[in-house]
CSV table of C-alpha atoms in Angstrom, one decimal:
chain,number,residue,atom,x,y,z
A,1,MET,CA,-20.2,9.6,8.5
A,2,ARG,CA,-22.3,9.2,5.3
A,3,PHE,CA,-22.7,11.6,2.4
A,4,SER,CA,-26.4,11.9,3.5
A,5,GLU,CA,-25.3,13.2,6.9
A,6,LEU,CA,-23.4,16.2,5.6
A,7,PRO,CA,-25.1,19.5,6.3
A,8,PRO,CA,-26.7,21.4,3.4
A,9,THR,CA,-24.3,24.3,4.1
A,10,GLY,CA,-20.9,24.6,5.7
A,11,THR,CA,-19.0,21.6,4.3
A,12,VAL,CA,-15.5,22.5,3.2
A,13,VAL,CA,-13.4,20.2,1.0
A,14,TRP,CA,-9.7,20.6,1.9
A,15,GLY,CA,-7.5,19.9,-1.1
A,16,TYR,CA,-8.2,19.3,-4.8
A,17,GLY,CA,-6.2,16.2,-5.8
A,18,ARG,CA,-7.7,13.0,-7.1
A,19,GLU,CA,-9.9,12.5,-4.0
A,20,GLY,CA,-10.7,16.1,-3.4
A,21,ALA,CA,-11.9,16.5,-7.0
A,22,ALA,CA,-14.1,13.4,-6.7
A,23,VAL,CA,-15.6,14.6,-3.4
A,24,ALA,CA,-16.3,18.1,-4.8
A,25,ALA,CA,-18.0,16.7,-7.8
A,26,GLU,CA,-20.2,14.4,-5.6
A,27,LEU,CA,-21.2,17.3,-3.3
A,28,ALA,CA,-22.1,19.5,-6.3
A,29,HIS,CA,-24.1,16.6,-7.7
A,30,ARG,CA,-26.0,16.3,-4.4
A,31,GLY,CA,-26.7,20.0,-4.4
A,32,LEU,CA,-24.8,20.9,-1.2
A,33,ASP,CA,-23.7,24.5,-0.7
A,34,ALA,CA,-20.0,23.5,-0.1
A,35,THR,CA,-16.6,25.1,-0.7
A,36,ILE,CA,-13.2,23.9,-1.8
A,37,ALA,CA,-10.3,25.3,0.4
A,38,LEU,CA,-6.7,25.5,-0.8
A,39,PRO,CA,-4.9,27.2,2.1
A,40,ASP,CA,-1.4,26.6,0.5
A,41,ALA,CA,-2.3,28.4,-2.8
A,42,THR,CA,-1.1,31.9,-2.7
A,43,ASP,CA,-3.4,33.4,-5.2
A,44,SER,CA,-6.4,32.6,-7.4
A,45,ALA,CA,-4.0,31.4,-10.1
A,46,GLY,CA,-3.6,28.3,-8.0
A,47,ALA,CA,-7.4,27.5,-8.1
A,48,PRO,CA,-8.7,24.9,-10.6
A,49,ALA,CA,-10.7,26.7,-13.3
A,50,ASP,CA,-13.2,23.9,-13.8
A,51,ALA,CA,-13.9,23.1,-10.1
A,52,PRO,CA,-17.6,22.3,-9.5
A,53,LEU,CA,-17.7,24.3,-6.3
A,54,PRO,CA,-16.4,27.8,-5.2
A,55,VAL,CA,-12.7,27.8,-4.5
A,56,LEU,CA,-11.0,29.8,-1.7
A,57,VAL,CA,-7.2,30.1,-1.5
A,58,GLY,CA,-4.7,31.4,1.1
A,59,ALA,CA,-6.0,33.2,4.2
A,60,ALA,CA,-9.7,33.0,3.0
A,61,ALA,CA,-9.3,29.2,2.7
A,62,VAL,CA,-7.9,29.0,6.3
A,63,GLU,CA,-10.8,31.0,7.6
A,64,ALA,CA,-13.3,28.8,5.7
A,65,LEU,CA,-11.8,25.7,7.3
A,66,ARG,CA,-11.9,27.3,10.8
A,67,ALA,CA,-15.6,28.1,10.3
A,68,ALA,CA,-16.6,24.8,8.6
A,69,ARG,CA,-19.4,22.6,10.1
A,70,VAL,CA,-17.7,19.6,8.5
A,71,VAL,CA,-14.2,19.3,6.8
A,72,VAL,CA,-13.6,16.6,4.1
A,73,ALA,CA,-9.8,16.4,4.1
A,74,SER,CA,-7.8,15.0,1.3
A,75,PRO,CA,-5.3,12.2,2.2
A,76,GLY,CA,-2.4,14.5,1.3
A,77,VAL,CA,-3.1,16.8,4.2
A,78,PRO,CA,-0.8,15.5,7.1
A,79,ALA,CA,-2.4,14.7,10.4
A,80,THR,CA,0.4,16.8,12.0
A,81,ALA,CA,-0.3,19.9,9.9
A,82,PRO,CA,-0.9,22.8,12.4
A,83,LEU,CA,-4.3,23.6,11.0
A,84,GLN,CA,-5.4,19.9,11.3
A,85,VAL,CA,-4.3,20.0,14.9
A,86,GLU,CA,-6.2,23.2,15.4
A,87,LEU,CA,-9.4,21.9,13.9
A,88,ALA,CA,-9.1,18.7,16.1
A,89,ALA,CA,-8.7,20.8,19.2
A,90,ALA,CA,-11.7,22.9,18.2
A,91,GLY,CA,-13.8,19.8,17.8
A,92,THR,CA,-14.5,20.4,14.1
A,93,PRO,CA,-15.6,17.1,12.5
A,94,VAL,CA,-13.1,16.0,9.9
A,95,THR,CA,-13.8,13.1,7.5
A,96,GLY,CA,-12.6,11.8,4.2
A,97,LEU,CA,-13.9,10.3,1.0
A,98,THR,CA,-13.2,6.7,2.2
A,99,ASP,CA,-15.3,7.3,5.3
A,100,LEU,CA,-18.2,8.9,3.5
A,101,TRP,CA,-18.3,6.0,0.9
A,102,LEU,CA,-17.9,3.3,3.5
A,103,GLY,CA,-20.8,4.7,5.5
A,104,GLU,CA,-23.1,3.6,2.6
A,105,HIS,CA,-21.3,0.5,1.2
A,106,ALA,CA,-19.5,-1.3,4.1
A,107,GLY,CA,-21.6,-4.4,3.7
A,108,LEU,CA,-20.2,-5.4,0.3
A,109,THR,CA,-16.7,-4.3,1.0
A,110,ILE,CA,-13.5,-6.1,1.8
A,111,GLY,CA,-11.1,-3.4,3.0
A,112,VAL,CA,-7.4,-4.0,2.7
A,113,THR,CA,-4.7,-2.1,4.6
A,114,GLY,CA,-1.2,-2.8,5.7
A,115,THR,CA,2.3,-1.3,5.4
A,116,LYS,CA,3.1,-3.2,2.2
A,117,GLY,CA,1.2,-5.7,0.1
A,118,LYS,CA,-2.2,-4.0,0.2
A,119,SER,CA,-2.5,-3.1,-3.6
A,120,THR,CA,-1.5,-6.7,-4.6
A,121,THR,CA,-3.9,-8.3,-2.1
A,122,ALA,CA,-6.8,-6.0,-3.0
A,123,SER,CA,-6.2,-6.7,-6.7
A,124,LEU,CA,-6.1,-10.5,-5.9
A,125,ILE,CA,-9.4,-10.4,-4.1
A,126,ALA,CA,-11.1,-8.6,-7.1
A,127,HIS,CA,-9.4,-11.0,-9.6
A,128,VAL,CA,-10.4,-14.2,-7.7
A,129,ALA,CA,-14.0,-12.9,-7.2
A,130,ARG,CA,-14.4,-12.4,-10.9
A,131,ALA,CA,-13.0,-15.9,-11.6
A,132,VAL,CA,-15.8,-17.4,-9.5
A,133,GLY,CA,-18.5,-15.4,-11.3
A,134,LEU,CA,-18.9,-12.4,-9.0
A,135,ARG,CA,-19.1,-8.8,-10.1
A,136,SER,CA,-16.1,-7.1,-8.4
A,137,ALA,CA,-13.9,-4.0,-8.5
A,138,VAL,CA,-10.8,-2.8,-6.9
A,139,VAL,CA,-10.8,0.8,-5.8
A,140,GLY,CA,-9.3,3.2,-3.3
A,141,ASN,CA,-5.6,3.9,-2.7
A,142,VAL,CA,-4.8,1.6,-5.6
A,143,GLY,CA,-5.5,4.7,-7.9
A,144,THR,CA,-9.2,4.3,-8.7
A,145,PRO,CA,-11.5,6.6,-6.6
A,146,VAL,CA,-14.4,4.8,-4.9
A,147,LEU,CA,-16.9,7.0,-6.6
A,148,SER,CA,-15.8,5.8,-10.1
A,149,VAL,CA,-17.7,2.6,-9.7
A,150,ASP,CA,-21.5,1.9,-9.3
A,151,ALA,CA,-21.5,-0.2,-6.1
A,152,ASP,CA,-25.1,-1.2,-6.7
A,153,GLU,CA,-23.9,-3.2,-9.7
A,154,LEU,CA,-21.3,-5.1,-7.8
A,155,ASP,CA,-21.2,-8.2,-5.6
A,156,VAL,CA,-18.0,-7.3,-3.8
A,157,VAL,CA,-15.6,-4.3,-3.7
A,158,ALA,CA,-12.0,-4.7,-2.8
A,159,LEU,CA,-11.1,-1.4,-1.2
A,160,GLU,CA,-7.4,-0.6,-0.6
A,161,VAL,CA,-7.1,1.9,2.3
A,162,SER,CA,-3.9,3.8,3.2
A,163,SER,CA,-3.1,4.9,6.7
A,164,TYR,CA,-4.0,8.4,5.6
A,165,GLN,CA,-7.5,7.3,4.6
A,166,ALA,CA,-8.0,4.9,7.5
A,167,ARG,CA,-7.5,7.7,10.0
A,168,THR,CA,-10.9,9.3,9.6
A,169,VAL,CA,-13.0,6.1,9.1
A,170,THR,CA,-16.0,5.8,11.3
A,171,THR,CA,-17.5,2.7,9.7
A,172,SER,CA,-15.4,-0.5,9.1
A,173,PRO,CA,-15.8,-2.7,6.1
A,174,ARG,CA,-17.6,-5.9,6.7
A,175,VAL,CA,-14.2,-7.8,6.2
A,176,VAL,CA,-10.8,-6.2,6.8
A,177,VAL,CA,-7.5,-7.6,5.7
A,178,LEU,CA,-4.3,-6.4,7.4
A,179,THR,CA,-1.3,-7.5,5.2
A,180,SER,CA,1.7,-6.3,7.3
A,181,LEU,CA,2.7,-3.8,9.8
A,182,TYR,CA,6.0,-1.9,10.3
A,183,ALA,CA,7.2,1.7,10.3
A,184,GLU,CA,6.2,4.0,7.3
A,185,HIS,CA,4.9,7.5,6.8
A,186,LEU,CA,6.0,8.5,10.3
A,187,PRO,CA,6.3,12.3,9.7
A,188,TRP,CA,2.7,12.4,8.3
A,189,HIS,CA,1.3,10.6,11.4
A,190,GLY,CA,3.8,12.0,14.0
A,191,GLY,CA,5.4,8.7,15.1
A,192,TYR,CA,5.0,4.9,14.9
A,193,ALA,CA,2.4,4.5,17.7
A,194,GLN,CA,0.2,7.1,16.0
A,195,TYR,CA,0.8,5.4,12.6
A,196,VAL,CA,-0.4,2.0,14.0
A,197,HIS,CA,-3.4,3.7,15.7
A,198,ASP,CA,-4.4,5.5,12.5
A,199,LYS,CA,-4.0,2.4,10.2
A,200,LEU,CA,-5.9,0.1,12.5
A,201,ASN,CA,-8.7,2.6,12.8
A,202,LEU,CA,-10.0,0.7,9.7
A,203,LEU,CA,-10.9,-2.3,11.9
A,204,ALA,CA,-11.9,-0.5,15.0
A,205,HIS,CA,-15.6,0.0,14.2
A,206,GLY,CA,-17.0,-3.5,14.4
A,207,PRO,CA,-16.2,-5.4,11.2
A,208,GLU,CA,-17.5,-9.0,11.2
A,209,HIS,CA,-14.2,-10.5,10.2
A,210,VAL,CA,-10.5,-9.4,10.3
A,211,VAL,CA,-7.9,-11.5,8.4
A,212,ALA,CA,-4.4,-10.5,9.6
A,213,ALA,CA,-0.9,-11.7,8.7
A,214,PRO,CA,0.9,-13.5,11.5
A,215,GLY,CA,3.2,-11.4,13.6
A,216,PRO,CA,2.9,-7.8,14.5
A,217,ALA,CA,-0.2,-7.3,12.2
A,218,TYR,CA,-2.1,-10.1,14.0
A,219,ASP,CA,-1.0,-9.1,17.4
A,220,GLU,CA,-1.9,-5.4,17.0
A,221,ALA,CA,-5.3,-6.4,15.4
A,222,ALA,CA,-6.0,-8.7,18.3
A,223,ALA,CA,-5.5,-5.8,20.7
A,224,ARG,CA,-7.8,-3.5,18.7
A,225,VAL,CA,-10.8,-5.5,17.6
A,226,GLY,CA,-13.9,-5.9,19.8
A,227,ALA,CA,-15.8,-9.0,20.9
A,228,ALA,CA,-18.2,-8.8,17.9
A,229,THR,CA,-15.3,-9.3,15.4
A,230,THR,CA,-13.9,-12.7,14.5
A,231,LEU,CA,-10.1,-12.6,14.0
A,232,HIS,CA,-8.4,-14.9,11.5
A,233,ARG,CA,-4.9,-15.6,10.2
A,234,PRO,CA,-3.5,-18.0,7.7
A,235,ASP,CA,-2.4,-21.2,9.5
A,236,ALA,CA,-1.9,-24.9,8.8
A,237,GLU,CA,-5.6,-25.6,9.1
A,238,HIS,CA,-6.5,-23.0,6.4
A,239,VAL,CA,-5.0,-21.6,3.2
A,240,HIS,CA,-1.5,-20.5,3.9
A,241,ALA,CA,2.0,-20.1,2.4
A,242,ASP,CA,4.5,-22.7,3.5
A,243,ASP,CA,8.2,-22.2,4.1
A,244,ALA,CA,9.0,-23.0,0.4
A,245,GLY,CA,6.6,-20.3,-0.8
A,246,ASP,CA,4.0,-22.8,-2.0
A,247,LEU,CA,0.3,-21.9,-1.5
A,248,VAL,CA,-1.3,-24.7,0.5
A,249,TRP,CA,-5.1,-25.0,1.0
A,250,PRO,CA,-6.0,-28.1,3.1
A,251,GLY,CA,-8.8,-30.0,1.4
A,252,VAL,CA,-8.6,-28.0,-1.7
A,253,GLY,CA,-5.1,-28.2,-3.3
A,254,ARG,CA,-1.7,-26.7,-3.6
A,255,LEU,CA,0.0,-24.3,-6.0
A,256,GLY,CA,3.8,-24.5,-6.2
A,257,ALA,CA,5.8,-21.3,-5.9
A,258,GLU,CA,6.8,-21.7,-9.6
A,259,GLU,CA,3.1,-21.7,-10.6
A,260,LEU,CA,2.3,-18.4,-9.0
A,261,PRO,CA,2.8,-15.3,-11.1
A,262,LEU,CA,4.1,-13.3,-8.1
A,263,PRO,CA,7.6,-14.1,-7.0
A,264,GLY,CA,8.5,-14.6,-3.3
A,265,ARG,CA,7.0,-16.1,-0.2
A,266,HIS,CA,5.6,-12.8,0.8
A,267,ASN,CA,3.4,-12.7,-2.3
A,268,ALA,CA,2.3,-16.3,-1.7
A,269,ALA,CA,1.2,-15.0,1.8
A,270,ASN,CA,-0.7,-12.2,0.1
A,271,CYS,CA,-2.5,-14.8,-2.0
A,272,ALA,CA,-3.4,-16.7,1.2
A,273,LEU,CA,-4.8,-13.5,2.8
A,274,ALA,CA,-7.0,-12.8,-0.3
A,275,LEU,CA,-8.4,-16.3,-0.4
A,276,ARG,CA,-9.1,-16.4,3.3
A,277,ALA,CA,-10.8,-13.0,3.1
A,278,LEU,CA,-13.2,-14.2,0.4
A,279,GLU,CA,-13.8,-17.4,2.3
A,280,VAL,CA,-14.8,-15.8,5.6
A,281,ALA,CA,-16.9,-13.3,3.6
A,282,GLY,CA,-19.0,-16.4,2.5
A,283,LEU,CA,-18.1,-15.9,-1.2
A,284,LEU,CA,-16.3,-19.2,-1.7
A,285,ASP,CA,-18.9,-21.5,-0.1
A,286,ASP,CA,-18.5,-24.8,-2.1
A,287,ASP,CA,-15.7,-27.0,-3.3
A,288,ALA,CA,-16.1,-26.0,-6.9
A,289,SER,CA,-15.7,-22.3,-6.2
A,290,ARG,CA,-12.6,-22.9,-3.9
A,291,LEU,CA,-11.0,-25.0,-6.7
A,292,THR,CA,-11.7,-22.3,-9.3
A,293,ALA,CA,-10.4,-19.6,-6.9
A,294,LEU,CA,-7.1,-21.4,-6.3
A,295,ALA,CA,-6.6,-22.2,-10.0
A,296,SER,CA,-7.4,-18.6,-11.0
A,297,LEU,CA,-4.2,-17.3,-9.3
A,298,ARG,CA,-2.1,-18.7,-12.1
A,299,ASP,CA,-3.7,-16.0,-14.4
A,300,PHE,CA,-3.3,-13.0,-12.1
A,301,ALA,CA,-1.4,-10.1,-13.8
A,302,PRO,CA,1.2,-8.7,-11.3
A,303,LEU,CA,1.1,-5.0,-10.6
A,304,ALA,CA,3.8,-2.6,-11.9
A,305,HIS,CA,6.8,-1.7,-9.7
A,306,ARG,CA,6.6,-4.8,-7.6
A,307,LEU,CA,9.5,-7.1,-8.5
A,308,GLU,CA,8.7,-6.2,-12.1
A,309,PRO,CA,11.3,-7.5,-14.6
A,310,VAL,CA,13.0,-4.8,-16.7
A,311,ALA,CA,14.9,-5.2,-19.9
A,312,SER,CA,18.6,-4.2,-19.7
A,313,PRO,CA,21.6,-4.1,-22.0
A,314,ASP,CA,24.1,-5.9,-19.6
A,315,GLY,CA,22.7,-9.4,-19.8
A,316,ARG,CA,21.6,-9.4,-16.2
A,317,ALA,CA,18.0,-9.8,-15.0
A,318,TRP,CA,16.9,-6.5,-13.5
A,319,TYR,CA,13.8,-6.0,-11.3
A,320,ASP,CA,11.9,-2.8,-10.5
A,321,ASP,CA,10.7,-3.0,-6.9
A,322,SER,CA,10.5,0.7,-6.5
A,323,LEU,CA,7.4,0.6,-4.3
A,324,ALA,CA,9.6,-1.0,-1.6
A,325,THR,CA,10.3,2.1,0.5
A,326,ALA,CA,10.9,0.4,3.8
A,327,PRO,CA,13.8,-1.9,4.9
A,328,GLU,CA,11.4,-4.7,5.7
A,329,ALA,CA,10.1,-4.7,2.1
A,330,VAL,CA,13.7,-4.9,0.8
A,331,VAL,CA,14.3,-8.0,3.0
A,332,ALA,CA,11.1,-9.6,1.5
A,333,ALA,CA,12.4,-9.0,-2.0
A,334,LEU,CA,15.9,-10.3,-1.3
A,335,GLU,CA,14.3,-13.5,0.1
A,336,VAL,CA,13.1,-14.4,-3.3
A,337,TRP,CA,16.7,-15.5,-4.1
A,338,PRO,CA,18.2,-16.3,-0.7
A,339,GLN,CA,21.1,-18.4,-2.0
A,340,GLU,CA,22.0,-16.4,-5.1
A,341,ARG,CA,24.5,-13.5,-5.5
A,342,VAL,CA,22.5,-10.4,-6.1
A,343,LEU,CA,23.2,-6.7,-6.7
A,344,LEU,CA,21.0,-4.4,-4.7
A,345,LEU,CA,20.2,-0.7,-5.5
A,346,PHE,CA,19.2,0.9,-2.2
A,347,GLY,CA,18.7,4.5,-1.2
A,348,GLY,CA,16.9,7.8,-1.6
A,349,ALA,CA,15.5,10.3,0.9
A,350,ASP,CA,16.3,9.4,4.5
A,351,ARG,CA,13.2,9.4,6.8
A,352,GLY,CA,15.2,8.0,9.7
A,353,LEU,CA,13.6,4.5,9.6
A,354,GLU,CA,15.4,1.8,11.5
A,355,LEU,CA,17.7,-0.1,9.2
A,356,ASP,CA,18.2,-2.9,11.7
A,357,PRO,CA,15.9,-5.4,10.0
A,358,LEU,CA,17.9,-5.2,6.7
A,359,VAL,CA,21.3,-5.1,8.4
A,360,ALA,CA,20.4,-8.1,10.6
A,361,TYR,CA,19.1,-10.0,7.5
A,362,LEU,CA,22.2,-9.3,5.5
A,363,ALA,CA,24.3,-10.5,8.5
A,364,GLY,CA,22.7,-13.9,8.3
A,365,ARG,CA,22.1,-14.3,4.6
A,366,THR,CA,23.9,-17.0,2.7
A,367,GLY,CA,24.0,-15.5,-0.8
A,368,PRO,CA,26.3,-12.4,-1.2
A,369,VAL,CA,24.6,-9.1,-1.9
A,370,GLY,CA,26.6,-6.3,-3.7
A,371,VAL,CA,25.0,-3.2,-2.2
A,372,HIS,CA,25.0,-0.2,-4.5
A,373,ALA,CA,23.8,2.6,-2.1
A,374,PHE,CA,22.8,6.1,-3.1
A,375,GLY,CA,21.3,9.2,-1.5
A,376,ALA,CA,21.1,10.0,2.3
A,377,ALA,CA,19.4,6.7,3.1
A,378,GLY,CA,21.9,4.7,1.1
A,379,ALA,CA,24.8,6.5,2.9
A,380,ARG,CA,23.3,5.5,6.3
A,381,LEU,CA,23.1,1.9,5.2
A,382,ALA,CA,26.6,1.9,3.8
A,383,ALA,CA,27.9,3.2,7.2
A,384,ALA,CA,25.9,0.5,9.1
A,385,LEU,CA,27.4,-2.4,7.1
A,386,PRO,CA,30.8,-3.8,8.1
A,387,SER,CA,33.5,-2.8,5.6
A,388,ASP,CA,35.1,-6.3,5.7
A,389,GLY,CA,31.8,-8.2,5.6
A,390,PRO,CA,30.6,-10.6,2.9
A,391,HIS,CA,28.5,-8.0,1.2
A,392,PRO,CA,30.6,-5.4,-0.7
A,393,VAL,CA,29.3,-1.8,-0.6
A,394,HIS,CA,29.6,0.9,-3.3
A,395,LEU,CA,28.3,4.3,-2.4
A,396,SER,CA,27.1,6.8,-5.1
A,397,PRO,CA,25.9,10.3,-4.6
A,398,GLY,CA,22.7,9.9,-6.7
A,399,PHE,CA,20.4,7.3,-8.2
A,400,ALA,CA,21.7,7.7,-11.8
A,401,ASP,CA,25.3,7.4,-10.6
A,402,ALA,CA,24.4,4.1,-8.8
A,403,VAL,CA,22.7,2.6,-11.9
A,404,ARG,CA,25.7,3.5,-14.0
A,405,ALA,CA,28.0,2.0,-11.4
A,406,VAL,CA,26.1,-1.3,-11.6
A,407,LEU,CA,26.2,-1.3,-15.4
A,408,ALA,CA,29.9,-0.8,-15.3
A,409,SER,CA,30.5,-3.3,-12.5
A,410,GLU,CA,32.2,-6.6,-13.3
A,411,ASP,CA,30.5,-8.3,-10.4
A,412,PRO,CA,29.4,-11.8,-11.5
A,413,ALA,CA,25.9,-11.4,-10.1
A,414,ARG,CA,23.2,-12.3,-12.7
A,415,ARG,CA,20.4,-10.4,-10.9
A,416,VAL,CA,20.0,-6.7,-10.1
A,417,LEU,CA,17.3,-5.7,-7.6
A,418,PHE,CA,16.2,-2.1,-7.5
A,419,SER,CA,14.5,-2.2,-4.1
A,420,PRO,CA,15.2,1.3,-2.7
A,421,GLY,CA,13.9,0.9,0.9
A,422,ALA,CA,13.5,4.7,0.9
A,423,PRO,CA,11.3,7.3,-0.9
A,424,SER,CA,12.3,9.1,-4.0
A,425,PHE,CA,11.5,12.8,-3.3
A,426,ASP,CA,15.1,13.8,-2.8
A,427,GLU,CA,15.6,13.5,-6.6
A,428,TYR,CA,12.3,12.6,-8.3
A,429,ALA,CA,8.6,13.5,-8.1
A,430,ASP,CA,7.6,10.0,-7.0
A,431,TYR,CA,8.3,6.3,-7.2
A,432,ARG,CA,7.0,6.2,-10.8
A,433,ASP,CA,9.3,9.0,-11.9
A,434,ARG,CA,12.3,7.2,-10.4
A,435,ALA,CA,11.2,3.9,-12.1
A,436,ASP,CA,11.0,5.7,-15.4
A,437,ALA,CA,14.5,7.1,-14.8
A,438,LEU,CA,15.7,3.5,-14.3
A,439,ARG,CA,14.3,2.5,-17.7
A,440,THR,CA,15.8,5.5,-19.4
A,441,LEU,CA,19.2,4.7,-17.9
A,442,LEU,CA,18.9,1.1,-19.1
A,443,GLY,CA,17.9,2.3,-22.5
A,444,CYS,CA,14.5,0.6,-22.5
């Protein structure tokens, strides 16, 4: 659906977070007779005073949504919410900001989705595009609303799309990148099969190209795309990450793992996905641009909370990987130092995700890992690991207790990895809040 297809009356914006506010401002700018609905607000005190459209709360908001001709839902509204289910059953069209924007800008967009790695990959695409002289921006789930940029002034837009945003998309970007695929956000979607269905909706509407990581991402993409879409993956004939974590581009060159500003083979693989996406989009069409693109990766500034070094008072090297909220992401982080002794801070709220990938990895890992577990998810991991195994386990009730236990530990490990494998909402507002708490506990 496009903004231009919204009816002049009867559009209801559900929610007023970052995206809801952006949509409401755009609808007001376009002169639509629309409404903002906040069904969870109990009284008018919960309504934003500076909203550009009329605001309804509580029961009035519920009735407005039920009577809407089109609902523009914020990503924070779960697909399993009873009112969402009711609207779907009634046949009410439900869209989102990403869908409305893509309807008008799909041709210049490289959309990036995946369970992990999408922010880094989208940012890499925009960075490399700038390096070869293109006007680019990175927007979407990365934290910059799509309406904050003038797309008419850009050559390419790298759009990060969450599974929440992908669910309502009806127009695919011209190029889609799928970075990884494993269980996340299951309560929001109602299960893993629905999560995969919703996330892959981004590539289900006829993109020209899809670039997918090998494994489940590629296999699921192959089952979803139509005949008009060309499916790619990094392989030995194209740019790819080798087993050592080097970035190899046949006919162009190689960057060693030590030359990349992003640690880990998984990040080298993200670099390969970004370069391949720009290549199939026709934006790296000569040898000079490909050489420039490869070299530009040395200057990429890593994003925060992704294996980010943190100063500490204990002489060890600490790393903030607080966005790693799934066991598979913890495995990827530990693989940066496969032979070394490492202390791991793991835990948080327990969503019931399978811990088998991490437990199996630890069973076969050479370098010992001192596991400092905390919270409900940490307690479940501690129970799953053998008490007499090569990886000692220390269980703390909360995050701060676990950090203090690491600081007091005489373990000879020289690296501490905070890669929680679970969300933070049992103790903190979000992953940033928990990362700030880490820095406070470390005195930095």
